[in-house]
PDB file of C-alpha atoms in Angstrom:
ATOM      1  CA  MET A   1     -20.034  89.456 -17.536  1.00 46.00           C
ATOM      2  CA  ASN A   2     -21.105  92.401 -19.244  1.00 50.00           C
ATOM      3  CA  PRO A   3     -23.495  94.450 -17.212  1.00 51.00           C
ATOM      4  CA  TYR A   4     -24.259  96.456 -20.300  1.00 49.00           C
ATOM      5  CA  ASP A   5     -25.631  94.132 -22.821  1.00 49.00           C
ATOM      6  CA  PRO A   6     -28.074  95.291 -24.925  1.00 45.00           C
ATOM      7  CA  PRO A   7     -31.529  94.492 -24.918  1.00 44.00           C
ATOM      8  CA  LEU A   8     -33.306  92.212 -27.500  1.00 42.00           C
ATOM      9  CA  ALA A   9     -34.010  94.267 -30.748  1.00 39.00           C
ATOM     10  CA  GLU A  10     -37.972  94.650 -31.339  1.00 41.00           C
ATOM     11  CA  SER A  11     -39.171  95.703 -35.034  1.00 37.00           C
ATOM     12  CA  HIS A  12     -39.412  99.306 -35.565  1.00 39.00           C
ATOM     13  CA  GLU A  13     -38.587 101.790 -37.423  1.00 43.00           C
ATOM     14  CA  ILE A  14     -36.214 104.706 -36.151  1.00 39.00           C
ATOM     15  CA  GLY A  15     -38.151 108.301 -35.445  1.00 43.00           C
ATOM     16  CA  ASP A  16     -41.330 106.685 -34.510  1.00 47.00           C
ATOM     17  CA  VAL A  17     -40.969 107.899 -31.250  1.00 42.00           C
ATOM     18  CA  ASP A  18     -41.312 111.913 -31.124  1.00 43.00           C
ATOM     19  CA  SER A  19     -38.651 112.816 -29.162  1.00 38.00           C
ATOM     20  CA  SER A  20     -40.358 116.561 -28.670  1.00 41.00           C
ATOM     21  CA  SER A  21     -43.558 115.411 -27.395  1.00 41.00           C
ATOM     22  CA  VAL A  22     -44.373 116.478 -23.682  1.00 41.00           C
ATOM     23  CA  GLY A  23     -42.705 114.288 -21.177  1.00 78.00           C
ATOM     24  CA  THR A  24     -40.001 112.747 -23.526  1.00 90.00           C
ATOM     25  CA  ILE A  25     -36.375 112.998 -22.359  1.00 93.00           C
ATOM     26  CA  THR A  26     -33.903 112.228 -25.283  1.00 93.00           C
ATOM     27  CA  SER A  27     -30.300 110.885 -24.461  1.00 94.00           C
ATOM     28  CA  GLN A  28     -27.744 110.561 -27.513  1.00 94.00           C
ATOM     29  CA  PHE A  29     -24.077 109.213 -27.503  1.00 93.00           C
ATOM     30  CA  SER A  30     -21.707 107.025 -29.023  1.00 91.00           C
ATOM     31  CA  PHE A  31     -21.618 103.868 -27.366  1.00 91.00           C
ATOM     32  CA  THR A  32     -17.401 103.654 -26.894  1.00 90.00           C
ATOM     33  CA  SER A  33     -15.418 101.674 -24.553  1.00 90.00           C
ATOM     34  CA  GLN A  34     -15.149 104.851 -22.254  1.00 91.00           C
ATOM     35  CA  HIS A  35     -18.831 104.310 -21.757  1.00 91.00           C
ATOM     36  CA  LEU A  36     -18.714 100.867 -21.021  1.00 89.00           C
ATOM     37  CA  VAL A  37     -16.400 101.562 -18.530  1.00 90.00           C
ATOM     38  CA  ASP A  38     -18.262 104.486 -17.131  1.00 91.00           C
ATOM     39  CA  THR A  39     -20.838 102.004 -16.996  1.00 89.00           C
ATOM     40  CA  LEU A  40     -18.880  99.426 -15.285  1.00 87.00           C
ATOM     41  CA  THR A  41     -17.799 101.763 -12.594  1.00 87.00           C
ATOM     42  CA  ARG A  42     -21.316 102.630 -11.614  1.00 89.00           C
ATOM     43  CA  PHE A  43     -22.403  99.311 -11.474  1.00 88.00           C
ATOM     44  CA  ARG A  44     -19.564  98.059  -9.508  1.00 84.00           C
ATOM     45  CA  SER A  45     -19.936 100.983  -6.855  1.00 83.00           C
ATOM     46  CA  GLN A  46     -23.699  99.619  -6.128  1.00 81.00           C
ATOM     47  CA  HIS A  47     -22.077  95.977  -4.485  1.00 73.00           C
ATOM     48  CA  SER A  48     -23.348  95.541  -1.379  1.00 68.00           C
ATOM     49  CA  GLY A  49     -20.027  93.680  -0.377  1.00 68.00           C
ATOM     50  CA  ARG A  50     -17.060  96.065  -1.960  1.00 66.00           C
ATOM     51  CA  ARG A  51     -15.979  97.692   1.274  1.00 70.00           C
ATOM     52  CA  LEU A  52     -15.805  94.203   2.873  1.00 75.00           C
ATOM     53  CA  TRP A  53     -14.113  93.235  -0.767  1.00 71.00           C
ATOM     54  CA  ARG A  54     -11.827  96.242  -0.275  1.00 73.00           C
ATOM     55  CA  TRP A  55     -10.571  95.618   3.281  1.00 79.00           C
ATOM     56  CA  PHE A  56      -9.866  91.732   2.025  1.00 81.00           C
ATOM     57  CA  ARG A  57      -7.471  92.880  -0.790  1.00 79.00           C
ATOM     58  CA  CYS A  58      -6.108  95.539   1.887  1.00 81.00           C
ATOM     59  CA  VAL A  59      -5.521  92.982   4.137  1.00 86.00           C
ATOM     60  CA  ALA A  60      -4.162  90.384   1.297  1.00 84.00           C
ATOM     61  CA  ALA A  61      -1.984  93.062  -0.140  1.00 84.00           C
ATOM     62  CA  LEU A  62      -0.584  93.460   3.546  1.00 86.00           C
ATOM     63  CA  ILE A  63       0.457  89.970   3.570  1.00 86.00           C
ATOM     64  CA  PHE A  64       2.122  89.773   0.270  1.00 86.00           C
ATOM     65  CA  VAL A  65       4.276  92.588   0.959  1.00 86.00           C
ATOM     66  CA  ILE A  66       5.628  90.880   3.889  1.00 86.00           C
ATOM     67  CA  VAL A  67       6.049  87.524   2.333  1.00 85.00           C
ATOM     68  CA  ALA A  68       8.042  89.836   0.075  1.00 85.00           C
ATOM     69  CA  ILE A  69       9.785  91.633   2.460  1.00 87.00           C
ATOM     70  CA  VAL A  70      10.802  88.017   3.927  1.00 85.00           C
ATOM     71  CA  GLY A  71      11.786  86.684   0.862  1.00 84.00           C
ATOM     72  CA  LEU A  72      14.552  89.276   0.206  1.00 84.00           C
ATOM     73  CA  PHE A  73      16.139  88.236   3.325  1.00 85.00           C
ATOM     74  CA  ILE A  74      16.114  84.285   2.421  1.00 83.00           C
ATOM     75  CA  PRO A  75      17.132  85.278  -0.410  1.00 84.00           C
ATOM     76  CA  GLN A  76      14.132  84.351  -2.839  1.00 84.00           C
ATOM     77  CA  TYR A  77      14.532  87.538  -5.481  1.00 83.00           C
ATOM     78  CA  PHE A  78      11.559  85.871  -7.896  1.00 88.00           C
ATOM     79  CA  ALA A  79       9.292  85.014  -5.411  1.00 84.00           C
ATOM     80  CA  SER A  80       9.496  88.347  -3.189  1.00 85.00           C
ATOM     81  CA  ALA A  81       9.236  90.154  -7.084  1.00 87.00           C
ATOM     82  CA  PHE A  82       6.040  87.906  -7.491  1.00 88.00           C
ATOM     83  CA  MET A  83       4.263  89.178  -3.798  1.00 85.00           C
ATOM     84  CA  PHE A  84       5.383  92.860  -4.666  1.00 84.00           C
ATOM     85  CA  ALA A  85       3.361  92.190  -8.162  1.00 86.00           C
ATOM     86  CA  LEU A  86       0.367  90.375  -6.253  1.00 83.00           C
ATOM     87  CA  ALA A  87       0.244  93.372  -3.502  1.00 83.00           C
ATOM     88  CA  ILE A  88       0.180  95.872  -5.999  1.00 82.00           C
ATOM     89  CA  PHE A  89      -2.707  94.074  -8.506  1.00 81.00           C
ATOM     90  CA  ALA A  90      -4.499  93.791  -5.285  1.00 78.00           C
ATOM     91  CA  PHE A  91      -5.279  97.224  -5.209  1.00 75.00           C
ATOM     92  CA  PHE A  92      -6.236  97.685  -8.953  1.00 77.00           C
ATOM     93  CA  PRO A  93      -8.644  94.572  -9.610  1.00 73.00           C
ATOM     94  CA  HIS A  94     -11.516  96.699 -11.790  1.00 74.00           C
ATOM     95  CA  LYS A  95      -8.364  98.061 -13.731  1.00 80.00           C
ATOM     96  CA  ILE A  96      -7.917  94.430 -15.012  1.00 78.00           C
ATOM     97  CA  ASP A  97     -11.467  93.921 -15.308  1.00 79.00           C
ATOM     98  CA  ASP A  98     -11.749  97.176 -17.456  1.00 82.00           C
ATOM     99  CA  TYR A  99      -9.204  96.097 -20.021  1.00 83.00           C
ATOM    100  CA  LEU A 100     -10.243  92.784 -20.250  1.00 82.00           C
ATOM    101  CA  ALA A 101     -14.149  94.167 -20.890  1.00 81.00           C
ATOM    102  CA  THR A 102     -13.282  97.073 -23.263  1.00 85.00           C
ATOM    103  CA  ARG A 103     -10.979  94.030 -25.149  1.00 86.00           C
ATOM    104  CA  ASN A 104     -13.677  92.105 -25.622  1.00 86.00           C
ATOM    105  CA  PHE A 105     -16.172  95.093 -26.457  1.00 87.00           C
ATOM    106  CA  ARG A 106     -14.291  96.030 -29.058  1.00 88.00           C
ATOM    107  CA  LYS A 107     -15.064  93.157 -31.007  1.00 87.00           C
ATOM    108  CA  SER A 108     -18.825  94.175 -30.841  1.00 87.00           C
ATOM    109  CA  PRO A 109     -21.097  95.477 -33.548  1.00 86.00           C
ATOM    110  CA  HIS A 110     -22.108  97.560 -30.653  1.00 84.00           C
ATOM    111  CA  CYS A 111     -19.375  99.588 -30.605  1.00 85.00           C
ATOM    112  CA  ASN A 112     -19.361 103.220 -31.333  1.00 88.00           C
ATOM    113  CA  ALA A 113     -22.814 102.673 -32.626  1.00 90.00           C
ATOM    114  CA  GLN A 114     -24.387 105.861 -32.345  1.00 92.00           C
ATOM    115  CA  GLN A 115     -27.133 105.416 -29.145  1.00 93.00           C
ATOM    116  CA  ILE A 116     -30.327 107.573 -28.952  1.00 94.00           C
ATOM    117  CA  ILE A 117     -32.667 106.745 -25.638  1.00 94.00           C
ATOM    118  CA  HIS A 118     -36.087 108.144 -25.398  1.00 95.00           C
ATOM    119  CA  LEU A 119     -37.266 108.217 -21.924  1.00 94.00           C
ATOM    120  CA  SER A 120     -40.982 109.035 -21.277  1.00 93.00           C
ATOM    121  CA  GLY A 121     -44.190 108.355 -18.943  1.00 91.00           C
ATOM    122  CA  ASP A 122     -44.831 105.161 -21.255  1.00 90.00           C
ATOM    123  CA  GLY A 123     -41.291 103.985 -20.735  1.00 93.00           C
ATOM    124  CA  PHE A 124     -37.822 103.134 -22.156  1.00 94.00           C
ATOM    125  CA  ARG A 125     -37.086 103.358 -25.858  1.00 93.00           C
ATOM    126  CA  ALA A 126     -33.612 102.471 -27.346  1.00 92.00           C
ATOM    127  CA  GLU A 127     -32.552 103.211 -31.406  1.00 93.00           C
ATOM    128  CA  SER A 128     -28.944 102.565 -32.384  1.00 90.00           C
ATOM    129  CA  GLU A 129     -27.925 101.958 -36.417  1.00 86.00           C
ATOM    130  CA  ILE A 130     -28.127  98.265 -35.305  1.00 86.00           C
ATOM    131  CA  GLU A 131     -31.641  97.525 -33.249  1.00 86.00           C
ATOM    132  CA  GLN A 132     -34.710  99.122 -31.906  1.00 91.00           C
ATOM    133  CA  THR A 133     -36.111  98.139 -28.651  1.00 90.00           C
ATOM    134  CA  ASP A 134     -39.051  99.365 -26.350  1.00 92.00           C
ATOM    135  CA  LEU A 135     -39.567  98.638 -22.799  1.00 93.00           C
ATOM    136  CA  LYS A 136     -42.557  99.471 -19.915  1.00 94.00           C
ATOM    137  CA  TRP A 137     -41.087 100.561 -16.912  1.00 94.00           C
ATOM    138  CA  ALA A 138     -42.137  96.991 -15.297  1.00 92.00           C
ATOM    139  CA  ALA A 139     -39.240  95.732 -16.924  1.00 93.00           C
ATOM    140  CA  PHE A 140     -36.923  97.948 -14.858  1.00 93.00           C
ATOM    141  CA  SER A 141     -36.086  96.959 -10.980  1.00 92.00           C
ATOM    142  CA  LYS A 142     -34.353  99.993  -9.785  1.00 92.00           C
ATOM    143  CA  ALA A 143     -32.621 103.273 -10.586  1.00 92.00           C
ATOM    144  CA  VAL A 144     -29.931 104.884  -9.051  1.00 92.00           C
ATOM    145  CA  ILE A 145     -29.019 108.488  -9.329  1.00 92.00           C
ATOM    146  CA  PHE A 146     -25.569 109.825  -9.301  1.00 93.00           C
ATOM    147  CA  HIS A 147     -24.707 113.414  -9.480  1.00 91.00           C
ATOM    148  CA  ASP A 148     -23.723 113.095 -13.454  1.00 92.00           C
ATOM    149  CA  GLY A 149     -26.258 110.826 -14.507  1.00 93.00           C
ATOM    150  CA  VAL A 150     -28.636 107.521 -13.953  1.00 94.00           C
ATOM    151  CA  LEU A 151     -28.302 104.121 -13.656  1.00 94.00           C
ATOM    152  CA  LEU A 152     -31.227 102.152 -14.899  1.00 94.00           C
ATOM    153  CA  TYR A 153     -31.213  98.671 -13.441  1.00 93.00           C
ATOM    154  CA  ARG A 154     -33.445  95.491 -15.683  1.00 90.00           C
ATOM    155  CA  GLY A 155     -31.999  92.808 -13.618  1.00 81.00           C
ATOM    156  CA  PRO A 156     -29.341  92.348 -11.227  1.00 79.00           C
ATOM    157  CA  LYS A 157     -26.793  92.732 -13.917  1.00 81.00           C
ATOM    158  CA  MET A 158     -28.249  94.193 -17.018  1.00 89.00           C
ATOM    159  CA  VAL A 159     -28.352  98.066 -16.572  1.00 92.00           C
ATOM    160  CA  ASN A 160     -28.296 101.397 -18.636  1.00 92.00           C
ATOM    161  CA  TRP A 161     -25.961 104.200 -17.991  1.00 94.00           C
ATOM    162  CA  VAL A 162     -27.272 107.590 -18.992  1.00 95.00           C
ATOM    163  CA  PRO A 163     -25.036 110.262 -18.432  1.00 95.00           C
ATOM    164  CA  ASP A 164     -26.637 113.898 -17.698  1.00 94.00           C
ATOM    165  CA  ALA A 165     -23.970 115.295 -20.372  1.00 93.00           C
ATOM    166  CA  THR A 166     -26.054 113.012 -23.074  1.00 94.00           C
ATOM    167  CA  LEU A 167     -29.233 114.762 -22.678  1.00 94.00           C
ATOM    168  CA  ASP A 168     -31.295 116.852 -24.897  1.00 88.00           C
ATOM    169  CA  SER A 169     -31.850 120.007 -22.784  1.00 89.00           C
ATOM    170  CA  ALA A 170     -30.557 121.994 -20.084  1.00 90.00           C
ATOM    171  CA  ASP A 171     -33.716 120.843 -17.332  1.00 91.00           C
ATOM    172  CA  GLY A 172     -32.660 117.452 -18.831  1.00 91.00           C
ATOM    173  CA  PRO A 173     -30.755 116.040 -15.440  1.00 92.00           C
ATOM    174  CA  PHE A 174     -33.912 117.499 -13.555  1.00 92.00           C
ATOM    175  CA  ARG A 175     -36.498 115.710 -15.507  1.00 93.00           C
ATOM    176  CA  ILE A 176     -35.092 112.133 -15.660  1.00 93.00           C
ATOM    177  CA  ARG A 177     -34.192 112.252 -12.116  1.00 92.00           C
ATOM    178  CA  LYS A 178     -38.198 113.398 -11.881  1.00 92.00           C
ATOM    179  CA  LEU A 179     -39.292 110.362 -13.970  1.00 93.00           C
ATOM    180  CA  VAL A 180     -37.395 107.294 -12.596  1.00 91.00           C
ATOM    181  CA  ALA A 181     -38.578 108.967  -8.922  1.00 91.00           C
ATOM    182  CA  GLU A 182     -42.072 108.246 -10.323  1.00 91.00           C
ATOM    183  CA  LYS A 183     -41.528 105.049 -11.832  1.00 91.00           C
ATOM    184  CA  LEU A 184     -38.699 103.358 -10.183  1.00 90.00           C
ATOM    185  CA  PRO A 185     -37.718 102.689  -6.606  1.00 87.00           C
ATOM    186  CA  THR A 186     -34.493 104.779  -6.229  1.00 83.00           C
ATOM    187  CA  ASN A 187     -31.393 105.151  -4.737  1.00 77.00           C
ATOM    188  CA  HIS A 188     -29.269 108.238  -4.496  1.00 71.00           C
ATOM    189  CA  VAL A 189     -25.242 108.306  -4.852  1.00 67.00           C
ATOM    190  CA  VAL A 190     -24.608 111.547  -3.018  1.00 49.00           C
ATOM    191  CA  ASN A 191     -20.893 111.704  -4.035  1.00 44.00           C
ATOM    192  CA  ARG A 192     -17.975 110.035  -5.151  1.00 45.00           C
ATOM    193  CA  ILE A 193     -17.953 106.692  -6.633  1.00 47.00           C
ATOM    194  CA  ASP A 194     -16.185 103.702  -4.873  1.00 47.00           C
ATOM    195  CA  ARG A 195     -14.009 101.250  -6.839  1.00 46.00           C
TER     196      ARG A 195
END
């Protein structure tokens, strides 16, 4: 499932929101496959069972390697090669997920669409060539603050990633963090993103 499903459109004219008004933060970017992968990476990093899943993958990979080595002595070369391949894939399931997500996303009308997001005390406004959406802060459940942006949750599997690099001003990163901390329950991710 794609956690970055675009919201349902509401009818508005582009430009209804005055992005230069006090308190409005604007993010503008092209919704590319890379933006989708960045969103998925941050979304996956917040799953509570990711450490348990990582340990399970390591144990499974070790078992696959042991079986593959035993298969070399039997000899069962095809089975050994298959087990070695499974051991390698056990460490890269996110790469497969990214590939499948981006392959499907390229068929979407949202692929490479220019996105403009306005965040203010009133809520969240998204505009693109395809749709415009207004959401109140009550539509969001939480925010996760990363060192390079903010992940906004609209449900357990629907998120919006707003990178700092796309914000309209030098103080944008500070302002967006202050705004989401005032409006939503907020978690902070201190350093790196876990896969």
